[in-house]
Short mmCIF file of C-alpha atoms in Angstrom, two decimals:
data_model
loop_
_atom_site.label_atom_id
_atom_site.label_comp_id
_atom_site.label_asym_id
_atom_site.label_seq_id
_atom_site.Cartn_x
_atom_site.Cartn_y
_atom_site.Cartn_z
CA GLY A 1 40.97 43.02 48.82
CA GLU A 2 43.87 42.84 46.41
CA ASN A 3 46.07 39.74 46.16
CA VAL A 4 49.57 40.15 44.77
CA GLU A 5 51.59 37.06 43.92
CA GLN A 6 55.28 37.25 43.14
CA HIS A 7 57.56 34.73 41.43
CA PRO A 8 60.11 33.38 41.78
CA SER A 9 60.84 33.54 45.49
CA THR A 10 64.57 33.12 44.82
CA LEU A 11 66.58 33.88 41.70
CA SER A 12 70.27 33.36 41.05
CA VAL A 13 71.99 34.80 38.00
CA GLN A 14 75.53 35.27 36.76
CA GLU A 15 76.88 38.79 36.67
CA GLY A 16 76.03 40.39 33.34
CA ASP A 17 72.94 38.27 32.76
CA SER A 18 69.38 39.58 32.90
CA ALA A 19 66.92 38.95 35.72
CA VAL A 20 63.13 38.99 35.49
CA ILE A 21 60.69 39.00 38.40
CA LYS A 22 56.98 38.62 37.75
CA CYS A 23 53.92 39.64 39.74
CA THR A 24 50.23 39.09 39.22
CA TYR A 25 47.39 40.97 40.85
CA SER A 26 43.72 40.22 41.31
CA ASP A 27 41.97 43.62 41.47
CA SER A 28 41.33 44.97 37.97
CA ALA A 29 40.91 48.44 39.50
CA SER A 30 44.57 48.55 40.60
CA ASN A 31 46.43 51.25 38.71
CA TYR A 32 49.70 51.93 40.54
CA PHE A 33 52.55 49.38 40.66
CA PRO A 34 55.78 50.19 42.50
CA TRP A 35 58.86 48.04 42.99
CA TYR A 36 61.06 48.14 46.07
CA LYS A 37 64.59 46.90 46.67
CA GLN A 38 65.69 45.84 50.14
CA GLU A 39 69.37 45.20 50.73
CA LEU A 40 70.39 43.03 53.63
CA GLY A 41 69.72 44.76 56.94
CA LYS A 42 68.30 47.87 55.32
CA ARG A 43 64.95 49.44 54.63
CA PRO A 44 62.95 48.86 51.42
CA GLN A 45 63.55 51.60 48.88
CA LEU A 46 61.46 52.50 45.85
CA ILE A 47 63.39 51.80 42.65
CA ILE A 48 60.76 52.23 39.95
CA ASP A 49 57.00 52.49 39.58
CA ILE A 50 54.46 52.39 36.78
CA ARG A 51 50.89 53.57 36.41
CA SER A 52 48.21 51.82 34.42
CA ASN A 53 48.19 54.35 31.60
CA VAL A 54 51.73 53.27 30.68
CA GLY A 55 52.81 49.87 29.36
CA GLU A 56 56.52 50.11 30.03
CA LYS A 57 58.94 52.31 31.91
CA LYS A 58 62.74 52.26 31.93
CA ASP A 59 65.40 53.71 34.17
CA GLN A 60 68.91 52.80 33.08
CA ARG A 61 69.28 49.02 33.65
CA ILE A 62 65.85 48.61 35.20
CA ALA A 63 62.54 48.37 33.39
CA VAL A 64 59.01 47.50 34.37
CA THR A 65 56.30 46.23 32.03
CA LEU A 66 52.57 46.08 32.68
CA ASN A 67 49.93 43.94 31.02
CA LYS A 68 46.56 45.14 32.31
CA THR A 69 44.58 42.56 30.38
CA ALA A 70 46.46 39.68 31.95
CA LYS A 71 46.86 41.55 35.25
CA HIS A 72 50.56 41.04 35.56
CA PHE A 73 53.64 43.22 35.71
CA SER A 74 57.32 42.43 35.64
CA LEU A 75 60.65 43.88 36.70
CA HIS A 76 63.55 43.46 34.28
CA ILE A 77 67.14 44.07 35.32
CA THR A 78 69.75 43.95 32.56
CA GLU A 79 73.51 43.58 32.87
CA THR A 80 73.18 42.52 36.49
CA GLN A 81 75.89 43.39 38.98
CA PRO A 82 76.68 41.95 42.43
CA GLU A 83 75.25 45.11 44.03
CA ASP A 84 71.87 44.20 42.53
CA SER A 85 71.73 41.34 45.04
CA ALA A 86 68.78 42.10 47.34
CA VAL A 87 65.16 41.24 48.04
CA TYR A 88 62.77 42.82 45.56
CA PHE A 89 59.12 43.48 46.36
CA CYS A 90 56.34 44.31 43.95
CA ALA A 91 53.17 46.06 45.06
CA ALA A 92 49.80 47.15 43.68
CA SER A 93 47.26 49.78 44.60
CA ARG A 94 44.04 51.26 43.32
CA GLY A 95 45.47 54.70 43.88
CA GLY A 96 43.50 57.70 45.07
CA GLY A 97 43.22 56.40 48.59
CA GLY A 98 43.57 52.68 47.99
CA ARG A 99 45.88 50.55 50.07
CA LEU A 100 49.22 49.31 48.78
CA TYR A 101 49.48 45.51 48.73
CA PHE A 102 52.88 43.83 48.60
CA GLY A 103 54.05 40.58 47.09
CA ARG A 104 56.14 38.26 49.28
CA GLY A 105 59.44 39.22 47.75
CA THR A 106 62.16 37.71 45.54
CA GLN A 107 65.67 37.12 46.81
CA LEU A 108 67.95 37.95 43.88
CA THR A 109 71.56 36.80 44.06
CA VAL A 110 74.05 37.91 41.42
CA TRP A 111 77.20 35.80 41.31
CA PRO A 112 80.44 37.40 40.15
CA GLU B 1 67.01 65.80 55.03
CA ALA B 2 63.65 64.24 54.21
CA GLN B 3 63.25 61.10 56.26
CA VAL B 4 61.17 58.77 58.38
CA THR B 5 62.69 58.25 61.82
CA GLN B 6 61.92 55.20 63.92
CA ASN B 7 63.03 54.51 67.45
CA PRO B 8 64.36 52.34 68.88
CA ARG B 9 66.30 50.38 66.25
CA TYR B 10 66.55 47.33 68.47
CA LEU B 11 64.42 46.30 71.44
CA ILE B 12 64.34 43.22 73.62
CA THR B 13 61.46 43.03 76.05
CA VAL B 14 59.53 40.55 78.14
CA THR B 15 56.06 39.21 77.55
CA GLY B 16 53.35 41.54 78.77
CA LYS B 17 55.44 44.67 79.23
CA LYS B 18 53.85 47.54 77.31
CA LEU B 19 56.03 49.24 74.75
CA THR B 20 55.85 51.99 72.15
CA VAL B 21 57.79 52.27 68.91
CA THR B 22 57.91 55.84 67.69
CA CYS B 23 57.74 57.01 64.08
CA SER B 24 58.15 60.55 62.85
CA GLN B 25 58.33 62.02 59.33
CA ASN B 26 59.41 65.51 58.30
CA MET B 27 57.92 65.55 54.79
CA ASN B 28 54.39 66.68 55.66
CA HIS B 29 53.05 63.38 54.31
CA GLU B 30 49.37 62.66 54.80
CA TYR B 31 49.68 58.90 54.78
CA MET B 32 51.56 56.76 57.30
CA SER B 33 51.61 53.04 57.85
CA TRP B 34 53.17 50.28 59.94
CA TYR B 35 54.39 46.98 58.53
CA ARG B 36 55.93 43.91 60.04
CA GLN B 37 58.37 41.79 58.09
CA ASP B 38 58.82 38.10 58.78
CA PRO B 39 60.85 35.58 56.74
CA GLY B 40 58.85 34.18 53.85
CA LEU B 41 55.84 36.38 54.56
CA GLY B 42 57.01 39.67 53.09
CA LEU B 43 55.65 42.98 54.35
CA ARG B 44 52.33 42.75 56.12
CA GLN B 45 50.42 45.88 57.00
CA ILE B 46 49.45 46.36 60.64
CA TYR B 47 47.71 49.75 60.69
CA TYR B 48 47.61 52.79 58.50
CA SER B 49 46.52 56.41 58.77
CA MET B 50 45.28 58.57 55.94
CA ASN B 51 45.53 61.75 57.97
CA VAL B 52 45.38 63.17 61.49
CA GLU B 53 42.86 61.30 63.67
CA VAL B 54 42.10 58.86 60.81
CA THR B 55 43.43 55.33 61.32
CA ASP B 56 42.39 51.92 60.07
CA LYS B 57 43.36 48.29 60.41
CA GLY B 58 45.61 46.55 57.96
CA ASP B 59 45.98 42.80 57.54
CA VAL B 60 47.46 41.91 60.94
CA PRO B 61 46.20 44.44 63.55
CA GLU B 62 45.67 42.07 66.48
CA GLY B 63 47.76 42.99 69.50
CA TYR B 64 48.67 46.46 68.23
CA LYS B 65 47.36 49.99 68.67
CA VAL B 66 48.18 53.23 66.92
CA SER B 67 47.34 56.90 67.20
CA ARG B 68 47.72 59.89 64.89
CA LYS B 69 47.36 63.05 66.94
CA GLU B 70 49.82 65.02 64.84
CA LYS B 71 50.58 64.74 61.15
CA ARG B 72 54.25 63.93 61.65
CA ASN B 73 53.96 61.22 64.32
CA PHE B 74 52.49 57.74 64.17
CA PRO B 75 53.49 55.60 67.17
CA LEU B 76 52.92 51.85 67.34
CA ILE B 77 51.82 50.55 70.72
CA LEU B 78 52.02 46.98 71.96
CA GLU B 79 49.91 46.89 75.11
CA SER B 80 50.86 43.34 76.10
CA PRO B 81 53.59 42.00 73.80
CA SER B 82 53.80 38.29 73.13
CA PRO B 83 56.60 36.20 71.56
CA ASN B 84 54.69 35.96 68.25
CA GLN B 85 55.16 39.70 67.88
CA THR B 86 58.90 39.20 67.58
CA SER B 87 59.57 40.71 64.18
CA LEU B 88 61.13 43.50 62.14
CA TYR B 89 58.86 46.54 62.05
CA PHE B 90 58.85 49.32 59.48
CA CYS B 91 57.07 52.62 59.49
CA ALA B 92 56.40 54.23 56.11
CA SER B 93 54.91 57.46 54.82
CA SER B 94 53.64 58.79 51.50
CA PRO B 95 52.22 62.09 50.24
CA ARG B 96 48.98 60.29 49.30
CA GLN B 97 47.97 56.70 49.85
CA GLY B 98 48.29 54.52 46.80
CA LEU B 99 49.44 57.25 44.43
CA TYR B 100 53.09 57.59 45.31
CA GLY B 101 55.87 55.41 46.60
CA TYR B 102 56.53 55.00 50.26
CA THR B 103 59.48 56.28 52.23
CA PHE B 104 60.39 53.71 54.86
CA GLY B 105 62.01 54.19 58.23
CA SER B 106 65.15 52.25 59.18
CA GLY B 107 63.22 49.55 60.97
CA THR B 108 62.87 48.31 64.54
CA ARG B 109 63.90 44.78 65.39
CA LEU B 110 61.75 43.67 68.28
CA THR B 111 62.34 40.54 70.32
CA VAL B 112 59.77 39.47 72.91
CA VAL B 113 60.96 36.80 75.35
#
């Protein structure tokens, strides 16, 4: 099956700085890559996703990039704010009936 | 409001006492899944269902059962709970497996003593 590795496991940044979280995957057939944000005590929520026919996708301060050749994808958060503090999970799937496999998560802390 | 509803939110039980955690979605999603979340281990899939009467094991199915008799409901059954099943459990649903993001329930924190 798929193996998704996520780094770093913890990340601390100053408010206003950028944060980058990286994930690698093992199954070259994977073609759907969502990112979830989980605030303390709450459920994971989808914040952005990308499909393999796209190299980059942006939504305001959040962007995701995908390198299919190297089998890695990254989440970029610019101008970080304290409310960005949460655990972020990446995931990968073959799509069309394939399972969704999660990374182990990154605890992001944004200091005021 | 479109949502996934889990009950109960919190549960403390004793070893060996059968319990059921309910999950219901009102979005007509085909795909439903159960995850457990433990510190440092992320979200691990227990069971999933691609449609009514179609279920399959995830990565950590031992000690759990599921059923999918109706599209909207996907209960998680622990026939004989043990302390190593103490965890935070999430139910999730999606229109199609692997093609769209999941909608997660609010979670059930289970403690087995």
